[in-house]
Tab-separated table of C-alpha atoms and ligand atoms in Angstrom:
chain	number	residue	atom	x	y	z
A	1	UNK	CA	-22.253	-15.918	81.689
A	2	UNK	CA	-20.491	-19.205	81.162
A	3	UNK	CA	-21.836	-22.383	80.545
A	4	UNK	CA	-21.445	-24.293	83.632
A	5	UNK	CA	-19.036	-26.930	82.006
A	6	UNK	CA	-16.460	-24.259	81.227
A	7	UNK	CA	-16.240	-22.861	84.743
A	8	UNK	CA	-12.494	-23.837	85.960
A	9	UNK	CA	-11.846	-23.877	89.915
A	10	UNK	CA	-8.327	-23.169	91.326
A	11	UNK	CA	-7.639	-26.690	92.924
A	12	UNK	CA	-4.923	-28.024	95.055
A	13	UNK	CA	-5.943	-31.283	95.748
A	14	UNK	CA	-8.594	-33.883	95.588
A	15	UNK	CA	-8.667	-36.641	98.580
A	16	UNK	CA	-9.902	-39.539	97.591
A	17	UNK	CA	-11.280	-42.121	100.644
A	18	UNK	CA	-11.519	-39.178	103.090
A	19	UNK	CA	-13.260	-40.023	106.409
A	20	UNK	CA	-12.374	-36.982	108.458
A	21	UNK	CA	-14.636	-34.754	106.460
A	22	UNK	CA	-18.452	-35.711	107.321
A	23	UNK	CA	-19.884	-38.769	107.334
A	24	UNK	CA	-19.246	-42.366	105.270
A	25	UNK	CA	-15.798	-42.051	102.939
A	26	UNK	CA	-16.004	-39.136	100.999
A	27	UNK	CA	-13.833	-37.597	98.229
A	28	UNK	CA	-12.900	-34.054	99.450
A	29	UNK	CA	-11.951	-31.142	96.963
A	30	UNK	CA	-9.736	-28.510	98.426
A	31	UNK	CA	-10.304	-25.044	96.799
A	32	UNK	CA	-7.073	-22.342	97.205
A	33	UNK	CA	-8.165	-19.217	98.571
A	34	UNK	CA	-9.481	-18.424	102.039
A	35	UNK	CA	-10.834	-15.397	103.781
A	36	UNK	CA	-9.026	-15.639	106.870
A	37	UNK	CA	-5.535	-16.389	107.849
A	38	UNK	CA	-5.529	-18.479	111.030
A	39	UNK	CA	-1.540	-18.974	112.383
A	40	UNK	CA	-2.306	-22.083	113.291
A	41	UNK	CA	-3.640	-22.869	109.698
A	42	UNK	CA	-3.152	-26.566	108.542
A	43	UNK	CA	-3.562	-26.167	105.288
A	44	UNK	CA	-1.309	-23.304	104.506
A	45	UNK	CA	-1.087	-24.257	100.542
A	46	UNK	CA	-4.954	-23.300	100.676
A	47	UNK	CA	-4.829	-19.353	101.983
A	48	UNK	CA	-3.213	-18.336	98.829
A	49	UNK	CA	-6.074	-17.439	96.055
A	50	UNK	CA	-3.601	-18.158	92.705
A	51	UNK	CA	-0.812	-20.908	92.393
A	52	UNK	CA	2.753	-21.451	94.542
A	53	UNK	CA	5.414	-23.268	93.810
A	54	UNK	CA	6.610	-25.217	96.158
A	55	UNK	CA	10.173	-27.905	96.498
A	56	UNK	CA	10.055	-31.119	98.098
A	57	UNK	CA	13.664	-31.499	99.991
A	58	UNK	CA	13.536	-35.421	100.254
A	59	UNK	CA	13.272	-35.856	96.100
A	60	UNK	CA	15.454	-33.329	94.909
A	61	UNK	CA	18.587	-35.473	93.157
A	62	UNK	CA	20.560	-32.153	93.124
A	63	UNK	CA	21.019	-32.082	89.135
A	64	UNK	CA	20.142	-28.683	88.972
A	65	UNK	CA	18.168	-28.727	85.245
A	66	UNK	CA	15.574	-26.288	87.149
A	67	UNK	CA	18.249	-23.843	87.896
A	68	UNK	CA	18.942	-24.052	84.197
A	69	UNK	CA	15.784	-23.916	82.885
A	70	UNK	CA	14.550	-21.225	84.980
A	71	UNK	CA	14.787	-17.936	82.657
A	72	UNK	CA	14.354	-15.269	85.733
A	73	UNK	CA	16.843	-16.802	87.712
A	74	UNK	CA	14.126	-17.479	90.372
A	75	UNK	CA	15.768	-20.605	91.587
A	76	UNK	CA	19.362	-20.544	94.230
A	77	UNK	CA	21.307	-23.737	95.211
A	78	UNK	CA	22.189	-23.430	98.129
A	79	UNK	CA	23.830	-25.351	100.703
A	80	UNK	CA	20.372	-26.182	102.145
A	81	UNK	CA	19.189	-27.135	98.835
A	82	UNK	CA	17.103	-25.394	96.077
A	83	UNK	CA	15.650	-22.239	97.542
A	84	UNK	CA	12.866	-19.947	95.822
A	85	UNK	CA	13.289	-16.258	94.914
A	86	UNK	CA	9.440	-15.869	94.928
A	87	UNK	CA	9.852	-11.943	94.465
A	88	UNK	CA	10.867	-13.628	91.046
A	89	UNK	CA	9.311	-16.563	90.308
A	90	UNK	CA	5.943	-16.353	88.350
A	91	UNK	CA	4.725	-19.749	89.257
A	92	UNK	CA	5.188	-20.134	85.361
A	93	UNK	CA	5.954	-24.541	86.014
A	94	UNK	CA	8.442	-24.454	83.805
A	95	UNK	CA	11.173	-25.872	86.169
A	96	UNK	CA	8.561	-28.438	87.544
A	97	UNK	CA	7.952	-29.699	83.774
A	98	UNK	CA	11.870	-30.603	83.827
A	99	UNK	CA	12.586	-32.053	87.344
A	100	UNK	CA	12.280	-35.885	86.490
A	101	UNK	CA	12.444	-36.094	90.046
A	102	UNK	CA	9.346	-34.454	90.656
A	103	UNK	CA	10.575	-32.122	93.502
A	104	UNK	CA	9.324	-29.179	92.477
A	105	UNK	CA	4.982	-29.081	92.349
A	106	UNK	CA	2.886	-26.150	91.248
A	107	UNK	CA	-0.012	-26.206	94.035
A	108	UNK	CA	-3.102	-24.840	92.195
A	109	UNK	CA	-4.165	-26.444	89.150
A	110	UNK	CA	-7.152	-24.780	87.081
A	111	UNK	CA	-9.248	-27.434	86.869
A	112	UNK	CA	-12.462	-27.851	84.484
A	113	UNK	CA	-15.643	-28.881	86.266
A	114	UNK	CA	-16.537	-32.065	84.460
A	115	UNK	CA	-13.108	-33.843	84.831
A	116	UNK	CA	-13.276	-32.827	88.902
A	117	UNK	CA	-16.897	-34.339	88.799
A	118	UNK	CA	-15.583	-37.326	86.678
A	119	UNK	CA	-12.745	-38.010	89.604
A	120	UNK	CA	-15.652	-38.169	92.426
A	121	UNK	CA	-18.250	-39.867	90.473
A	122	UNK	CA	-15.433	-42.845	89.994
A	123	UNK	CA	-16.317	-43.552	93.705
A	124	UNK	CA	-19.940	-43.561	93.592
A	125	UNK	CA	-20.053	-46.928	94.750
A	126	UNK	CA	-18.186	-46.388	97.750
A	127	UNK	CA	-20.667	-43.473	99.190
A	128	UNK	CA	-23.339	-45.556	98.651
A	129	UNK	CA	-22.360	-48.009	100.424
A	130	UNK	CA	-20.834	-45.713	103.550
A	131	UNK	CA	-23.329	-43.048	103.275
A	132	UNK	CA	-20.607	-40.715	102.183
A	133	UNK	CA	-20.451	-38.117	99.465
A	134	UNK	CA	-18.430	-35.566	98.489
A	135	UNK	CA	-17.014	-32.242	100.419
A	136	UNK	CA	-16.358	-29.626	98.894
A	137	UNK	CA	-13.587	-27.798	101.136
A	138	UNK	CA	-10.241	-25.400	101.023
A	139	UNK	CA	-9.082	-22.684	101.926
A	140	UNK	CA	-12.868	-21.232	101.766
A	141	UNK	CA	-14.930	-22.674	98.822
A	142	UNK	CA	-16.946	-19.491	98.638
A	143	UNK	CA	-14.280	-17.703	97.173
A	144	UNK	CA	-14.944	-19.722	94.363
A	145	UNK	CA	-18.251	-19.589	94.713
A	146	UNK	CA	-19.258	-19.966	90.554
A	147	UNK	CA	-17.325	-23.106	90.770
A	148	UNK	CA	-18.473	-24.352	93.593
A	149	UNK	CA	-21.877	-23.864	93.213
A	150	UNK	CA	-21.686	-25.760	89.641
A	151	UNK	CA	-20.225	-28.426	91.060
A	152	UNK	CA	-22.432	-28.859	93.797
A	153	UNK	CA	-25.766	-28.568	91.801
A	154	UNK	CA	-24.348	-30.660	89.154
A	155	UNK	CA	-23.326	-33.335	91.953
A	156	UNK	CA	-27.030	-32.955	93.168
A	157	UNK	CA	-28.082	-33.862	89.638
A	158	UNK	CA	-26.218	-37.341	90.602
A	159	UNK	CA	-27.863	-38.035	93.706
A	160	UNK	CA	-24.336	-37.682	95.592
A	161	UNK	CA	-24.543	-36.244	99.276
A	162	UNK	CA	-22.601	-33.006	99.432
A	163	UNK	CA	-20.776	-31.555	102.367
A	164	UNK	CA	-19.795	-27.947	102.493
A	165	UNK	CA	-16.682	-27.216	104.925
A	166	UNK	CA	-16.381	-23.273	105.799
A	167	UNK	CA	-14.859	-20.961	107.765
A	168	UNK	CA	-17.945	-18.720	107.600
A	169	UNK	CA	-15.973	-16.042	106.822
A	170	UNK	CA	-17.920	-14.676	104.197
A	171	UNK	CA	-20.911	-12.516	103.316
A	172	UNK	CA	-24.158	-14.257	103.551
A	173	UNK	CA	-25.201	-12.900	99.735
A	174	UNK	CA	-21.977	-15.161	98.618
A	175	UNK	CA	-22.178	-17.855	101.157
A	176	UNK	CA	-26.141	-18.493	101.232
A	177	UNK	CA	-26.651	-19.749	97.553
A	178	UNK	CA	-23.781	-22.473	98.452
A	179	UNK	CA	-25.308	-23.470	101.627
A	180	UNK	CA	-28.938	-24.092	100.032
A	181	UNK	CA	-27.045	-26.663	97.980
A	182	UNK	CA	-25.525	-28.365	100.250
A	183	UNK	CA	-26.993	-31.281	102.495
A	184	UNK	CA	-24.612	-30.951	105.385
A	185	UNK	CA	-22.787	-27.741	106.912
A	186	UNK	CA	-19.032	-28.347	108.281
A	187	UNK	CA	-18.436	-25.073	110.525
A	188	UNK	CA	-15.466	-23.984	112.021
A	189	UNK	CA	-15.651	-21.969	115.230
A	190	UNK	CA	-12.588	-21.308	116.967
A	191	UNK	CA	-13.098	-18.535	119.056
A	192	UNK	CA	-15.880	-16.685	120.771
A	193	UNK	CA	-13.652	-13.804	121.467
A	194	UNK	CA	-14.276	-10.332	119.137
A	195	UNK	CA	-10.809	-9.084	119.347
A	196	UNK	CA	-8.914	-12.138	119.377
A	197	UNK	CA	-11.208	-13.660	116.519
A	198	UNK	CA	-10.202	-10.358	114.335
A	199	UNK	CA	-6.582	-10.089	115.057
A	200	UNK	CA	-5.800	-13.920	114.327
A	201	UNK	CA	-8.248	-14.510	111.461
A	202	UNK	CA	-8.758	-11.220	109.953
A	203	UNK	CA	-12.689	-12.016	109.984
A	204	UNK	CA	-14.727	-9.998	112.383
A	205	UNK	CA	-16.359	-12.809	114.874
A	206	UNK	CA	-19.759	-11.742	114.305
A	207	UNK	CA	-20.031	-12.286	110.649
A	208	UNK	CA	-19.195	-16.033	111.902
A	209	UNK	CA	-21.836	-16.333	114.603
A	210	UNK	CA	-24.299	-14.551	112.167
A	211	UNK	CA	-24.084	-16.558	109.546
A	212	UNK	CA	-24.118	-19.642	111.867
A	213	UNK	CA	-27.306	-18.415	112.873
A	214	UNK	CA	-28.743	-18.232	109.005
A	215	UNK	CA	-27.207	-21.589	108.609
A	216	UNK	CA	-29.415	-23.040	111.612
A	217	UNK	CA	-32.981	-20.751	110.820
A	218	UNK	CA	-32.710	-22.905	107.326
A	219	UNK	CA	-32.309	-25.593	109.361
A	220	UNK	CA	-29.547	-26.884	107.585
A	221	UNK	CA	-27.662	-29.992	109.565
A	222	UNK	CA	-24.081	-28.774	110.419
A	223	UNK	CA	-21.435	-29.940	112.481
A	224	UNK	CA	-19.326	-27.392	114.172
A	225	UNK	CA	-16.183	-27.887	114.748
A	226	UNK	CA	-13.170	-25.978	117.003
A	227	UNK	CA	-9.361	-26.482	116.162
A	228	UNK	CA	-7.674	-26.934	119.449
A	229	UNK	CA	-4.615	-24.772	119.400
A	230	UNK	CA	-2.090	-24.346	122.315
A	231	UNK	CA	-2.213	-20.841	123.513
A	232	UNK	CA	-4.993	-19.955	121.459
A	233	UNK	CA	-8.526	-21.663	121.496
A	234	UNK	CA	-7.243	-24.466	124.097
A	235	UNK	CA	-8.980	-22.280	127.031
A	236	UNK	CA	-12.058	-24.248	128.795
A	237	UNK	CA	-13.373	-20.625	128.797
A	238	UNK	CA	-13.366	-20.578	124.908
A	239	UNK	CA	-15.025	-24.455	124.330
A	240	UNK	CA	-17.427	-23.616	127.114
A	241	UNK	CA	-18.489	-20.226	124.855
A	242	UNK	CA	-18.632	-21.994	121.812
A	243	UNK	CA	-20.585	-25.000	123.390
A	244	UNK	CA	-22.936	-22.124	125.260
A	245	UNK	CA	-23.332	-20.880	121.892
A	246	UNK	CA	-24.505	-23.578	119.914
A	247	UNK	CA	-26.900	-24.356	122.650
A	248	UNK	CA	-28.547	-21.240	122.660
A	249	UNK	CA	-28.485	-20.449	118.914
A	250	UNK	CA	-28.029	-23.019	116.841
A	251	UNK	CA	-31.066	-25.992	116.972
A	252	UNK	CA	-29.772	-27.755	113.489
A	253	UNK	CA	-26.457	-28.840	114.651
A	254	UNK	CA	-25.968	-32.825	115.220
A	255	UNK	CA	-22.262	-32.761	116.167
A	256	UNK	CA	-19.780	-30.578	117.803
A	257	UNK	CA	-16.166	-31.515	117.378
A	258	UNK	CA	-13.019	-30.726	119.400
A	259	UNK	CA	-9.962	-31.358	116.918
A	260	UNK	CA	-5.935	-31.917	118.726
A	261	UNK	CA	-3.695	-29.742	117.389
A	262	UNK	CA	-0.600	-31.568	116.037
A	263	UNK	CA	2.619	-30.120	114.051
A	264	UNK	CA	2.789	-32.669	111.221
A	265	UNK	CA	1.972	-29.759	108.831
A	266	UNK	CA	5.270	-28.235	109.412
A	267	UNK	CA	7.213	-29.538	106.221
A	268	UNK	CA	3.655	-27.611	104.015
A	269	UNK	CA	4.845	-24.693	105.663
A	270	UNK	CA	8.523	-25.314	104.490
A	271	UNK	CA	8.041	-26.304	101.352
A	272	UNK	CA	6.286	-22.546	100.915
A	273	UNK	CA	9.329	-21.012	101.769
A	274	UNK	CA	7.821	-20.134	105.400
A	275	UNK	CA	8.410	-20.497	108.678
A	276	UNK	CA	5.537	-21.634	111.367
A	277	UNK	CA	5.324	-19.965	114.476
A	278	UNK	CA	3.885	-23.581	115.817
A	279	UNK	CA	6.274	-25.783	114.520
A	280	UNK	CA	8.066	-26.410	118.308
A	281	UNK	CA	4.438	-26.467	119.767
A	282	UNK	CA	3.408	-29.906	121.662
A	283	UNK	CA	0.534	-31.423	121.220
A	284	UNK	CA	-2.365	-31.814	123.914
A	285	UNK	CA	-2.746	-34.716	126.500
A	286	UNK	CA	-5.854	-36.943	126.055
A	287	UNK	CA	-6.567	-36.036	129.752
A	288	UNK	CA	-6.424	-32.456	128.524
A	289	UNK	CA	-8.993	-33.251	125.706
A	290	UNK	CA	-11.275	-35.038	127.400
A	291	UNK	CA	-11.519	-32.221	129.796
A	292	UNK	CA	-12.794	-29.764	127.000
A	293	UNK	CA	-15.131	-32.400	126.099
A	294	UNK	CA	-16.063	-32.568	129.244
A	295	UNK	CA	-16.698	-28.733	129.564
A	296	UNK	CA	-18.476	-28.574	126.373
A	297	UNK	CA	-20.920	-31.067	127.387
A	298	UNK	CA	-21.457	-29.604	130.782
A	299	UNK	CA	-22.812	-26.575	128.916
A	300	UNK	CA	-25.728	-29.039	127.771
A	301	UNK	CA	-24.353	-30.589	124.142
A	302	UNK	CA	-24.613	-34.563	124.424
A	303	UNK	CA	-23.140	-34.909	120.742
A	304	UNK	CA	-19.576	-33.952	121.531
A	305	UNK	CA	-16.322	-35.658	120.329
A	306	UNK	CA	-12.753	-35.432	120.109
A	307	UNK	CA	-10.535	-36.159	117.837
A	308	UNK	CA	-6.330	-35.949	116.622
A	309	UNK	CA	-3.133	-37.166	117.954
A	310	UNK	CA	-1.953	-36.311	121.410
A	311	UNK	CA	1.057	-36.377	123.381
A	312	UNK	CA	1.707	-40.252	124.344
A	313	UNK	CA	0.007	-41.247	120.565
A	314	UNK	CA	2.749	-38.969	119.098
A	315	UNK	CA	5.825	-39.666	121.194
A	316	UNK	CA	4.861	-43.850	120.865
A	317	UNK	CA	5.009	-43.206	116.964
A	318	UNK	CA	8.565	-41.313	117.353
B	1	LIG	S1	15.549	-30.399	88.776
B	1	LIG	FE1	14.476	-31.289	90.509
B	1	LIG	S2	15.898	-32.848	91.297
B	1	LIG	FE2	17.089	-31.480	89.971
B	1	LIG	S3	17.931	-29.932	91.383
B	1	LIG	FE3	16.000	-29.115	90.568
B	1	LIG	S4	14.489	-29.722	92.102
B	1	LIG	FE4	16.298	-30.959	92.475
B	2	LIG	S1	8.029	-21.533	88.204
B	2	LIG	FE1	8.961	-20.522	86.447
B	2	LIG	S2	9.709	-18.577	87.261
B	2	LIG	FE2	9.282	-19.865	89.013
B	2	LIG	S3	11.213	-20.854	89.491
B	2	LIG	FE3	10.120	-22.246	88.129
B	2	LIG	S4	10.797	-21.740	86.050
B	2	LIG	FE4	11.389	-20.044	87.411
């Protein structure tokens, strides 16, 4: 077994001053790798379990020294810019090390434990003072569950409040362990449909609501959360099953949150080399988010908020 202060995580970024992801300001660590693969995904860079290169359009100077350097010919200019062969490329960095301009990233760094818990422990002061912590998020931490568990006890060992965002999309043998360590639950649901739930996520809708359940007997605080996404869990039908749900089943949870959909993820999806099916896709009206709210608290939840930018926010910014 390794000694805890060997174990590397797969990381793709650390957010510092986070206040979207539990209480106080937080410093969240995004793991790569998740179980399911939602199209309306916002953090598409996190799906992926091993490391993607990816090229920023708005710093590339054009020189072309990563066309050169690139031994397996993996990189095309084009009249569009610099385009990846990824059938090709082996993520090796090599072209990233060169591009003063820093245009080209490797997402996914291996990471050793102690310098990730030296980055949040720099902020100490600030969760103290907010009643934040850390979060420990992705893609789905529990595919990393060696690191993540190390990290969390070892941020126990601090005193530091520890927030575990999942998908619940995972067995409970992998998934339990981590939620024992953790003093607050962030859980997605987005859909209380079976076949929809499967054929967008890949993750059969029952392992969700089960382990939900196991979160709650522990009584574990959570806060469940549902993506609102146009044409697929913006139905009242679907935020009135979810509320219905955490009514009947699920005593620990202190918050239920409805979250906008917005496009501003677009360029992630880009930058992979991808297109997004949502990319064209309005956001929601406030009036149509406060009627979900609405709906979810007529099912009996009094702790229920919205949150994200809608339609007259978005086109004042434009
Ligand atoms: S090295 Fe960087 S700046 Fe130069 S062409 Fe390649 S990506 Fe663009
Ligand atoms: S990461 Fe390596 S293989 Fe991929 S394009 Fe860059 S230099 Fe070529």
């Amino acid at each position: 077994m390794n000694n805890s202060t060997e174990i590397e995580g797969l990381i793709f970024n650390i957010q510092r001053d986070s206040t979207e992801d539990g209480p106080g300001i937080r410093t969240t660590v995004f793991l790569k790798g998740c179980t399911m693969h939602c199209p309306w995904c916002h953090n598409p860079e996190g799906i992926c379990l091993s490391p993607e290169l990816v090229w920023f359009e708005t710093r590339c100077i054009g020189d072309g020294d990563c066309i050169k350097k690139c031994s397996r010919e993996a990189l095309i200019r084009t009249r569009k810019g610099v385009v990846i062969d990824r059938n090709r490329c082996t993520v090796c960095g090599e072209c990233a090390v060169v591009c003063h301009a820093g245009a080209l990233e490797v997402l996914g760094k291996k990471s050793k434990i102690d310098d990730v818990a030296a980055t949040i422990l720099r902020d100490r002061v600030f969760y103290e003072k907010s009643g934040g912590g850390v979060t420990i998020s992705g893609g789905e931490p529990s595919l990393q569950d060696d690191f993540s568990a190390a990290l969390m006890r070892l941020m126990r060992g601090e005193g530091i409040h520890i927030a575990l965002d999942t998908c619940g999309g995972m067995s409970w043998d992998i998934l339990g362990p981590l939620v024992e360590l953790a003093d607050l639950i962030l859980y997605d649901i987005k859909l209380v449909d079976e076949e929809k739930h499967r054929q967008y996520t890949g993750i059969p809708l029952e392992m969700v609501l089960d382990n939900a359940r196991k979160i709650a007997e522990i009584n574990k605080p959570m806060w469940v959360r549902t993506p609102v996404i146009p044409g697929y869990t913006d139905s009242e039908d679907n935020i009135r099953r979810v509320a219905r749900f955490i009514v009947s089943s699920l005593p620990s949870v202190d918050r239920y949150d409805i979250l906008a959909f917005n496009s501003t993820c677009t360029g992630k999806y880009h930058r992979l080399g991808r297109s997004w099916e949502l990319e064209e896709t309005n956001p929601l009206s406030e009036k149509a988010m406060e009627k979900l709210a609405a709906a979810a608290r007529n099912e009996g939840l009094t702790f229920v908020q919205w949150s994200g930018l809608t339609r007259s926010e978005v086109q004042s910014e434009e």
